[in-house]
Amino acid sequence: MYLYVIFSSLFNSILIGVFGKYFGRQSVIFMALLTMIISLFFTLIILFEILFNQNIIIIDFYNLFIINEIKINIGFLFDSLTSIMLLVVIGISTFVHIFTAGYMSHDPFIVRFYTYLGFFTFFMVILITSDNFLQLFVGWEGVGVCSYLLINFWYNRVAANKAAIKAMLMNRIADVFFIFAIILILFYFKTVNYIIVFSLIDFLQYVTLFIFFMEIKIIDLILFLLFLGAIGKSAQIGLHTWLPDAMEGPTPVSSLLHAATMVTAGVFLLIRCSFIFEKSNAILFLIILFGSITALFSALVATYQYDIKKIIAYSTCSQLGYMFFSSGLSNYNITLFHLFNHAFFKALLFLGAGSIISSLLDEQDMRKMGALVYKLPFTYISILIGSLAILGFPFLTGFYSKDILLETTYISYSLDALYIYIMGILTAFFTAMYSMKLIFFVFISKTNIYNKNIVLQENNIFILIPLFSLSILSIFIGFLFSELF
């Protein structure tokens, strides 16, 4: 069961990639959806086994190599963090697979698209289930390659080419630092296994290194390099510009890569390495600083955008900023709770935007929309629920994590807690601004649609099922899981 969840997407992608053109479009869609639904079922069983029974399962899969005293294994670690992230990745990926069947039903290259989606899901699962830093890096690089392929899916568009190259290069900048961090861990700990590294961290707390005549603690250096890796993948300020440009890919890509899974990899790294990050106050302060600035800056930029997908993309940057500064204040459980909740309502917003774009024949400028509340009522309700959830409306999913995140920020025993709290409140204000602006321009204001060829209707069941499911989850899942976190 555990190995099926890890490897099913890989085998399915290889099968579709090699034989998809012989199977036909309908068979490929059926195979992809069946694989993901079975994976989701097994993921729910794993969640029950790990989380509710408080188990930890370690699978020592394969001994890769032994050089002197260094031993590297391929292994999988299933603990509470892994089981929650698995539900996020497999759950959102399943909804995106279903949505794709409707959204890209007329695309001649849908077989290739499902191949890329499967590979992306596989590498993301490898990233979160790995039991060592080297294997995590394989998943880390794998999702980077898949993001390039997916953003550049419509490769005859120059904007898509540029966006994909930009995403690849900016992620490589951060990945170089991550590689250096792994090399230092391997050199000083003689292993890359999480459990051993976390156990030995106290023994290296006072080991120092001289760089340019400055004495630097090894732990501080490792953590600084890991932090730089995380800000690249999670699009924090300075390395954030690739994320809005990545909206050039198809909308299901935007939802999968840039709402729920890939961009949360940096936050996942912070939570996974929380045992080490607690050893350095300087690096924690740096995380707080970058997170709070990113949250406010991205919310401000989103307020002045008119491209519907770019608003939601900057919104993702902003919410990731929340998660970063919450991690910097050592509230890792609340960070994980917000990550978990954010995945569902942000996927709902992206897929809702995809439904609008599909209905308007690929129009993304909100100024050329309007009065869609009568023509697309189901999409309107979905977007409204997602928007209310993200701005923390009482008793919706976002309220449970966002409210407690800001409260714990305010009462943190830290000199910078008040400054961060004010930044967080301002971010929440601008979040409400751009969410309401989106709803007003798209649904409420008088129509600016002048294309006579557009026939506005909601009749594709593959688009409606994910929107309905995510709407229900965006209302209830925060309440259901609030006590657990």
Coordinates of C-alpha atoms in Angstrom, one line a residue:
M1 CA 0.0 0.0 0.0
Y2 CA 2.7 2.5 1.0
L3 CA 4.9 1.6 -2.1
Y4 CA 1.8 1.8 -4.3
V5 CA 1.1 5.4 -3.3
I6 CA 4.8 6.3 -4.0
F7 CA 5.3 4.5 -7.3
S8 CA 1.9 4.3 -9.0
S9 CA 2.1 7.7 -10.6
L10 CA 5.5 6.9 -12.0
F11 CA 4.4 3.6 -13.6
N12 CA 1.2 5.1 -14.9
S13 CA 3.1 8.0 -16.5
I14 CA 5.6 5.7 -18.2
L15 CA 2.7 3.6 -19.5
I16 CA 0.8 6.6 -20.8
G17 CA 3.9 8.2 -22.2
V18 CA 5.0 5.1 -24.2
F19 CA 1.7 3.6 -25.2
G20 CA -0.8 6.5 -24.8
K21 CA -1.2 7.2 -28.5
Y22 CA -2.3 3.5 -29.0
F23 CA -4.7 3.6 -26.1
G24 CA -6.6 6.7 -27.2
R25 CA -7.6 9.8 -25.3
Q26 CA -10.5 8.3 -23.3
S27 CA -8.5 5.3 -22.1
V28 CA -5.6 7.6 -21.0
I29 CA -8.0 9.8 -19.0
F30 CA -9.6 6.7 -17.4
M31 CA -6.2 5.2 -16.5
A32 CA -4.9 8.4 -15.0
L33 CA -8.0 9.1 -12.9
L34 CA -8.3 5.5 -11.7
T35 CA -4.6 5.5 -10.6
M36 CA -5.1 8.8 -8.6
I37 CA -8.4 7.8 -7.0
I38 CA -6.9 4.5 -5.8
S39 CA -3.8 6.4 -4.5
L40 CA -6.2 8.8 -2.7
F41 CA -8.0 5.9 -1.0
F42 CA -4.7 4.4 0.2
T43 CA -3.5 7.8 1.4
L44 CA -6.6 8.2 3.6
I45 CA -5.8 4.7 5.1
I46 CA -2.2 5.8 5.7
L47 CA -3.4 9.0 7.3
F48 CA -5.6 7.0 9.7
E49 CA -2.7 4.5 10.5
I50 CA 0.0 7.1 11.0
L51 CA -1.9 10.1 12.5
F52 CA -4.7 8.6 14.6
N53 CA -2.7 5.5 15.7
Q54 CA 0.5 7.6 16.3
N55 CA 2.7 5.3 14.3
I56 CA 6.0 6.0 12.5
I57 CA 6.8 3.7 9.6
I58 CA 10.3 3.6 8.1
I59 CA 10.8 1.6 4.9
D60 CA 14.5 0.8 4.1
F61 CA 14.0 0.3 0.4
Y62 CA 17.4 -0.1 -1.2
N63 CA 21.1 0.3 -0.1
L64 CA 22.5 2.7 -2.7
F65 CA 26.2 2.7 -1.8
I66 CA 28.7 2.5 1.1
I67 CA 32.0 4.5 0.8
N68 CA 34.2 4.2 3.9
E69 CA 32.0 5.1 6.8
I70 CA 29.3 6.9 4.7
K71 CA 26.2 4.8 3.9
I72 CA 23.5 6.1 1.6
N73 CA 20.1 4.4 1.4
I74 CA 16.9 4.9 -0.5
G75 CA 14.3 4.9 2.2
F76 CA 10.9 6.2 3.0
L77 CA 9.7 7.8 6.3
F78 CA 6.0 7.9 7.1
D79 CA 5.4 10.1 10.1
S80 CA 2.6 12.6 10.9
L81 CA 4.2 15.4 8.7
T82 CA 4.5 13.0 5.8
S83 CA 0.9 11.7 6.1
I84 CA -0.6 15.2 6.1
M85 CA 1.5 16.3 3.2
L86 CA 0.6 13.1 1.3
L87 CA -3.1 14.0 1.7
V88 CA -2.5 17.5 0.4
V89 CA -0.4 16.3 -2.6
I90 CA -2.4 13.3 -3.6
G91 CA -5.8 15.0 -2.9
I92 CA -5.1 18.1 -4.9
S93 CA -3.4 16.1 -7.7
T94 CA -6.5 13.9 -7.9
F95 CA -8.8 17.0 -8.3
V96 CA -6.5 18.5 -10.9
H97 CA -6.5 15.2 -12.9
I98 CA -10.3 15.2 -12.9
F99 CA -10.4 19.0 -13.8
T100 CA -7.9 18.5 -16.7
A101 CA -10.3 15.9 -18.3
G102 CA -12.8 18.7 -18.8
Y103 CA -10.6 21.8 -19.2
M104 CA -8.3 20.3 -21.8
S105 CA -10.8 18.0 -23.5
H106 CA -10.1 19.6 -26.9
D107 CA -6.3 19.8 -26.5
P108 CA -4.6 17.4 -29.0
F109 CA -1.7 16.9 -26.6
I110 CA -3.7 15.8 -23.6
V111 CA -1.8 12.5 -23.4
R112 CA 1.5 14.3 -23.0
F113 CA -0.1 16.5 -20.4
Y114 CA -1.2 13.5 -18.3
T115 CA 2.3 12.1 -18.6
Y116 CA 3.9 15.2 -17.2
L117 CA 1.2 15.5 -14.4
G118 CA 2.0 11.9 -13.3
F119 CA 5.7 12.5 -13.2
F120 CA 5.2 15.7 -11.2
T121 CA 3.0 13.9 -8.7
F122 CA 5.6 11.1 -8.3
F123 CA 8.5 13.5 -7.7
M124 CA 6.5 15.5 -5.2
V125 CA 5.6 12.3 -3.3
I126 CA 9.3 11.3 -3.3
L127 CA 10.2 14.8 -1.9
I128 CA 7.8 14.4 1.1
T129 CA 8.3 10.7 1.9
S130 CA 12.1 10.6 1.7
D131 CA 14.0 9.8 4.9
N132 CA 17.2 11.6 3.9
F133 CA 18.4 14.9 2.4
L134 CA 19.8 13.4 -0.8
Q135 CA 16.6 11.7 -1.7
L136 CA 14.6 14.8 -0.8
F137 CA 16.9 16.7 -3.3
V138 CA 16.0 14.2 -6.1
G139 CA 12.3 15.0 -5.6
W140 CA 13.2 18.7 -5.3
E141 CA 15.0 18.7 -8.7
G142 CA 12.3 16.4 -10.2
V143 CA 9.5 18.8 -9.5
G144 CA 11.7 21.6 -10.9
V145 CA 12.1 19.7 -14.2
C146 CA 8.4 18.8 -14.3
S147 CA 7.4 22.5 -13.7
Y148 CA 9.6 23.5 -16.7
L149 CA 7.8 20.9 -18.9
L150 CA 4.3 21.9 -17.6
I151 CA 4.8 25.7 -17.8
N152 CA 6.2 25.2 -21.3
F153 CA 3.4 22.8 -22.3
W154 CA 2.2 25.1 -25.1
Y155 CA 5.8 25.5 -26.4
N156 CA 4.8 27.4 -29.5
R157 CA 4.0 30.4 -27.3
V158 CA 7.1 32.7 -26.7
A159 CA 5.7 33.9 -23.3
A160 CA 5.5 30.2 -22.1
N161 CA 9.1 29.6 -23.2
K162 CA 10.4 32.6 -21.3
A163 CA 8.3 31.8 -18.2
A164 CA 9.5 28.2 -18.1
I165 CA 13.2 29.2 -18.5
K166 CA 12.8 31.9 -15.9
A167 CA 11.3 29.4 -13.4
M168 CA 14.0 26.9 -14.1
L169 CA 16.9 29.4 -13.7
M170 CA 15.6 31.1 -10.5
N171 CA 15.0 27.7 -8.9
R172 CA 18.5 26.6 -9.9
I173 CA 20.0 29.7 -8.0
A174 CA 18.4 28.4 -4.8
D175 CA 19.2 24.8 -5.5
V176 CA 22.9 25.5 -5.7
F177 CA 22.8 26.6 -2.0
F178 CA 20.8 23.5 -1.1
I179 CA 23.5 21.3 -2.7
F180 CA 26.1 23.1 -0.6
A181 CA 24.0 22.5 2.5
I182 CA 23.8 18.7 1.8
I183 CA 27.6 18.6 1.1
L184 CA 28.2 20.2 4.5
I185 CA 25.8 17.8 6.3
L186 CA 27.5 14.8 4.6
F187 CA 31.0 16.1 5.5
Y188 CA 30.3 16.8 9.2
F189 CA 27.6 14.1 10.0
K190 CA 28.9 11.3 7.7
T191 CA 25.2 10.7 6.8
V192 CA 22.3 12.4 5.2
N193 CA 19.6 10.5 7.1
Y194 CA 17.2 12.9 8.9
I195 CA 16.9 10.9 12.2
I196 CA 20.7 10.5 12.6
V197 CA 21.4 14.2 11.7
F198 CA 18.7 15.5 14.1
S199 CA 20.1 13.2 16.9
L200 CA 23.7 14.4 16.4
I201 CA 22.9 18.1 16.0
D202 CA 23.8 19.0 19.6
F203 CA 27.3 17.6 19.3
L204 CA 28.1 20.1 16.5
Q205 CA 26.5 23.1 18.0
Y206 CA 29.9 24.8 18.8
V207 CA 31.9 23.6 15.8
T208 CA 33.1 26.6 13.8
L209 CA 34.5 27.4 10.5
F210 CA 36.6 30.4 9.3
I211 CA 35.3 32.1 6.1
F212 CA 37.0 35.3 5.0
F213 CA 38.6 35.7 8.5
M214 CA 35.2 35.4 10.1
E215 CA 34.3 32.6 12.6
I216 CA 31.0 31.1 11.7
K217 CA 29.2 28.2 13.4
I218 CA 28.7 25.2 11.1
I219 CA 25.1 24.9 12.1
D220 CA 24.4 28.5 11.2
L221 CA 26.0 28.0 7.8
I222 CA 24.1 24.8 7.0
L223 CA 20.8 26.5 8.1
F224 CA 21.5 29.6 6.1
L225 CA 22.1 27.5 2.9
L226 CA 18.9 25.4 3.6
F227 CA 17.0 28.7 4.1
L228 CA 18.2 30.1 0.7
G229 CA 17.1 26.8 -0.9
A230 CA 13.7 27.2 0.7
I231 CA 13.1 30.8 -0.4
G232 CA 13.8 29.9 -4.0
K233 CA 11.3 27.1 -4.1
S234 CA 8.7 28.9 -2.1
A235 CA 9.0 32.2 -4.1
Q236 CA 9.9 34.5 -1.2
I237 CA 10.9 38.1 -2.0
G238 CA 14.1 38.3 -4.1
L239 CA 13.4 35.0 -5.8
H240 CA 9.6 35.5 -6.2
T241 CA 9.4 36.8 -9.8
W242 CA 9.2 33.4 -11.5
L243 CA 5.9 32.5 -9.8
P244 CA 3.5 35.0 -11.5
D245 CA 5.2 34.5 -14.9
A246 CA 4.6 30.7 -14.5
M247 CA 0.9 31.4 -15.0
E248 CA 1.6 31.1 -18.7
G249 CA 1.0 27.3 -18.4
P250 CA -2.4 25.7 -18.5
T251 CA -4.6 26.5 -15.5
P252 CA -4.5 22.9 -14.0
V253 CA -0.7 23.4 -13.9
S254 CA -1.1 26.7 -12.0
S255 CA -3.3 24.9 -9.5
L256 CA -1.1 21.9 -9.0
L257 CA 2.4 23.6 -9.1
H258 CA 1.7 27.0 -7.7
A259 CA -1.1 26.6 -5.2
A260 CA -0.9 23.4 -3.3
T261 CA 2.3 21.4 -3.9
M262 CA 5.5 22.6 -5.5
V263 CA 5.8 26.0 -3.9
T264 CA 5.0 24.5 -0.4
A265 CA 8.2 22.4 -0.7
G266 CA 10.2 25.3 0.9
V267 CA 7.8 25.5 3.8
F268 CA 7.9 21.7 4.1
L269 CA 11.7 21.8 4.3
L270 CA 11.5 24.4 7.2
I271 CA 9.1 22.2 9.1
R272 CA 11.0 19.0 8.4
C273 CA 14.3 20.6 9.6
S274 CA 12.6 22.3 12.6
F275 CA 14.9 20.4 15.0
I276 CA 17.9 22.1 13.4
F277 CA 16.4 25.5 12.9
E278 CA 15.7 25.8 16.6
K279 CA 19.4 25.9 17.2
S280 CA 19.9 29.3 15.5
N281 CA 18.1 32.4 16.6
A282 CA 19.8 34.5 13.8
I283 CA 18.4 32.3 11.0
L284 CA 14.9 32.2 12.6
F285 CA 15.0 36.0 12.6
L286 CA 15.9 36.0 8.9
I287 CA 13.0 33.6 8.2
I288 CA 10.6 36.0 10.1
L289 CA 12.0 39.0 8.2
F290 CA 11.7 37.5 4.7
G291 CA 8.3 36.0 5.4
S292 CA 6.7 39.1 6.7
I293 CA 8.1 41.4 3.9
T294 CA 7.0 38.8 1.3
A295 CA 3.5 38.6 2.8
L296 CA 2.8 42.3 2.7
F297 CA 4.6 43.0 -0.6
S298 CA 2.8 40.3 -2.5
A299 CA -0.6 41.3 -1.2
L300 CA 0.1 44.9 -2.3
V301 CA 1.1 43.8 -5.7
A302 CA -1.9 41.5 -6.1
T303 CA -4.2 44.5 -5.3
Y304 CA -3.0 46.3 -8.5
Q305 CA -3.2 43.3 -10.9
Y306 CA -5.9 42.8 -13.5
D307 CA -4.9 39.3 -14.8
I308 CA -7.1 36.9 -12.8
K309 CA -4.4 34.2 -12.6
K310 CA -1.7 36.6 -11.5
I311 CA -3.8 37.9 -8.7
I312 CA -4.1 34.4 -7.3
A313 CA -0.4 33.8 -8.0
Y314 CA 0.7 36.8 -5.9
S315 CA -1.9 35.7 -3.3
T316 CA 0.0 32.4 -3.1
C317 CA 3.3 34.3 -2.5
S318 CA 1.6 36.3 0.3
Q319 CA 0.2 33.2 2.1
L320 CA 3.6 31.5 1.8
G321 CA 5.0 34.6 3.6
Y322 CA 2.6 33.9 6.4
M323 CA 3.8 30.4 6.6
F324 CA 7.5 31.5 6.7
F325 CA 7.2 34.0 9.5
S326 CA 5.1 31.5 11.5
S327 CA 7.9 29.0 11.1
G328 CA 10.4 31.7 12.2
L329 CA 8.4 32.1 15.4
S330 CA 8.7 28.3 16.0
N331 CA 4.9 27.7 15.5
Y332 CA 5.5 24.8 13.2
N333 CA 2.2 23.0 13.9
I334 CA 0.2 26.2 13.0
T335 CA 2.4 26.6 9.8
L336 CA 1.5 23.1 8.8
F337 CA -2.2 23.7 9.5
H338 CA -2.2 26.8 7.4
L339 CA -0.3 25.0 4.6
F340 CA -2.9 22.2 4.7
N341 CA -5.9 24.5 4.7
H342 CA -4.4 26.9 2.1
A343 CA -3.9 24.0 -0.4
F344 CA -7.6 23.4 -0.6
F345 CA -9.0 26.9 -0.9
K346 CA -6.2 28.0 -3.2
A347 CA -6.7 25.0 -5.5
L348 CA -10.5 26.0 -5.5
L349 CA -9.6 29.6 -6.6
F350 CA -7.3 28.4 -9.4
L351 CA -9.7 25.8 -10.7
G352 CA -12.6 28.4 -10.5
A353 CA -10.4 30.8 -12.5
G354 CA -9.8 28.0 -15.0
S355 CA -13.6 27.5 -15.3
I356 CA -14.0 31.3 -16.1
I357 CA -11.1 31.3 -18.6
S358 CA -12.4 28.2 -20.3
S359 CA -15.9 29.8 -20.6
L360 CA -14.5 33.0 -22.0
L361 CA -12.3 31.4 -24.6
D362 CA -9.0 32.0 -22.8
E363 CA -9.6 35.6 -21.7
Q364 CA -7.7 36.4 -18.4
D365 CA -8.1 40.2 -18.2
M366 CA -10.7 41.0 -15.5
R367 CA -11.5 44.3 -17.2
K368 CA -13.0 42.3 -20.1
M369 CA -15.3 40.3 -17.9
G370 CA -18.3 41.3 -15.7
A371 CA -21.8 40.2 -14.8
L372 CA -20.9 36.5 -14.9
V373 CA -22.9 35.9 -11.7
Y374 CA -26.0 35.1 -13.8
K375 CA -24.2 33.0 -16.5
L376 CA -21.8 31.0 -14.3
P377 CA -23.5 30.8 -10.9
F378 CA -21.8 27.6 -9.8
T379 CA -18.3 29.1 -10.5
Y380 CA -19.4 32.3 -8.7
I381 CA -20.3 30.3 -5.5
S382 CA -17.0 28.4 -5.7
I383 CA -14.9 31.5 -6.1
L384 CA -16.9 33.3 -3.4
I385 CA -16.2 30.4 -0.9
G386 CA -12.5 30.3 -1.8
S387 CA -12.2 34.1 -1.4
L388 CA -14.0 34.1 1.9
A389 CA -11.8 31.2 3.1
I390 CA -8.6 33.0 2.2
L391 CA -9.5 36.2 3.9
G392 CA -10.4 34.3 7.1
F393 CA -14.2 34.6 7.1
P394 CA -15.5 33.1 10.4
F395 CA -16.0 29.3 10.4
L396 CA -14.6 28.7 7.0
T397 CA -11.4 26.7 6.6
G398 CA -9.0 29.7 6.4
F399 CA -10.4 31.2 9.6
Y400 CA -9.2 28.3 11.8
S401 CA -5.5 28.5 10.7
K402 CA -5.1 32.2 9.8
D403 CA -6.7 33.5 13.0
I404 CA -4.6 31.3 15.3
L405 CA -1.5 32.1 13.2
L406 CA -2.0 35.9 13.8
E407 CA -2.9 35.4 17.5
T408 CA 0.2 33.3 18.3
T409 CA 2.3 35.9 16.4
Y410 CA 0.9 38.6 18.7
I411 CA 1.6 36.7 21.9
S412 CA 5.1 35.4 20.9
Y413 CA 7.9 36.2 23.3
S414 CA 9.9 38.1 20.8
L415 CA 11.0 41.7 20.3
D416 CA 9.8 41.7 16.7
A417 CA 6.4 40.0 17.4
L418 CA 4.4 43.3 17.4
Y419 CA 6.1 44.4 14.1
I420 CA 5.3 41.1 12.5
Y421 CA 1.7 41.2 13.8
I422 CA 1.1 44.6 12.3
M423 CA 2.5 43.4 9.0
G424 CA 0.3 40.3 9.2
I425 CA -2.8 42.4 9.9
L426 CA -2.0 44.8 7.0
T427 CA -1.5 41.7 4.7
A428 CA -4.9 40.4 5.8
F429 CA -6.5 43.8 4.9
F430 CA -5.0 43.8 1.4
T431 CA -6.0 40.1 1.0
A432 CA -9.6 41.2 1.5
M433 CA -9.1 44.1 -1.0
Y434 CA -7.9 42.0 -3.9
S435 CA -10.3 39.1 -3.2
M436 CA -13.3 41.5 -3.3
K437 CA -11.9 43.3 -6.3
L438 CA -11.7 39.9 -8.2
I439 CA -15.3 39.1 -7.3
F440 CA -16.5 42.6 -8.2
F441 CA -14.8 42.8 -11.6
V442 CA -15.6 39.3 -12.7
F443 CA -19.1 38.7 -11.4
I444 CA -20.8 41.9 -10.2
S445 CA -19.8 44.9 -12.4
K446 CA -21.6 45.5 -15.7
T447 CA -20.3 43.3 -18.5
N448 CA -17.4 44.2 -20.8
I449 CA -17.6 41.0 -22.9
Y450 CA -17.9 42.1 -26.5
N451 CA -16.9 38.8 -28.2
K452 CA -20.1 37.5 -29.9
N453 CA -18.7 33.9 -30.3
I454 CA -18.7 33.3 -26.5
V455 CA -21.4 30.9 -25.3
L456 CA -21.4 31.1 -21.5
Q457 CA -22.5 27.9 -19.8
E458 CA -21.4 25.4 -17.2
N459 CA -22.1 21.9 -18.4
N460 CA -18.8 20.0 -18.1
I461 CA -19.1 17.5 -15.3
F462 CA -15.3 17.1 -15.0
I463 CA -15.0 20.8 -14.2
L464 CA -17.9 20.9 -11.8
I465 CA -17.0 17.8 -9.6
P466 CA -13.6 19.3 -8.4
L467 CA -15.2 22.7 -7.8
F468 CA -18.0 21.2 -5.8
S469 CA -15.6 18.9 -3.8
L470 CA -13.1 21.7 -3.0
S471 CA -15.9 24.0 -2.1
I472 CA -17.2 21.6 0.6
L473 CA -13.6 21.0 1.8
S474 CA -12.9 24.8 1.9
I475 CA -15.9 25.1 4.3
F476 CA -15.5 22.1 6.6
I477 CA -11.9 20.7 6.5
G478 CA -10.4 23.5 8.8
F479 CA -13.0 22.8 11.5
L480 CA -12.6 19.0 11.2
F481 CA -8.8 19.1 11.5
S482 CA -8.4 22.1 13.9
E483 CA -8.2 20.0 17.1
L484 CA -5.8 17.6 15.5
F485 CA -3.2 20.2 14.7

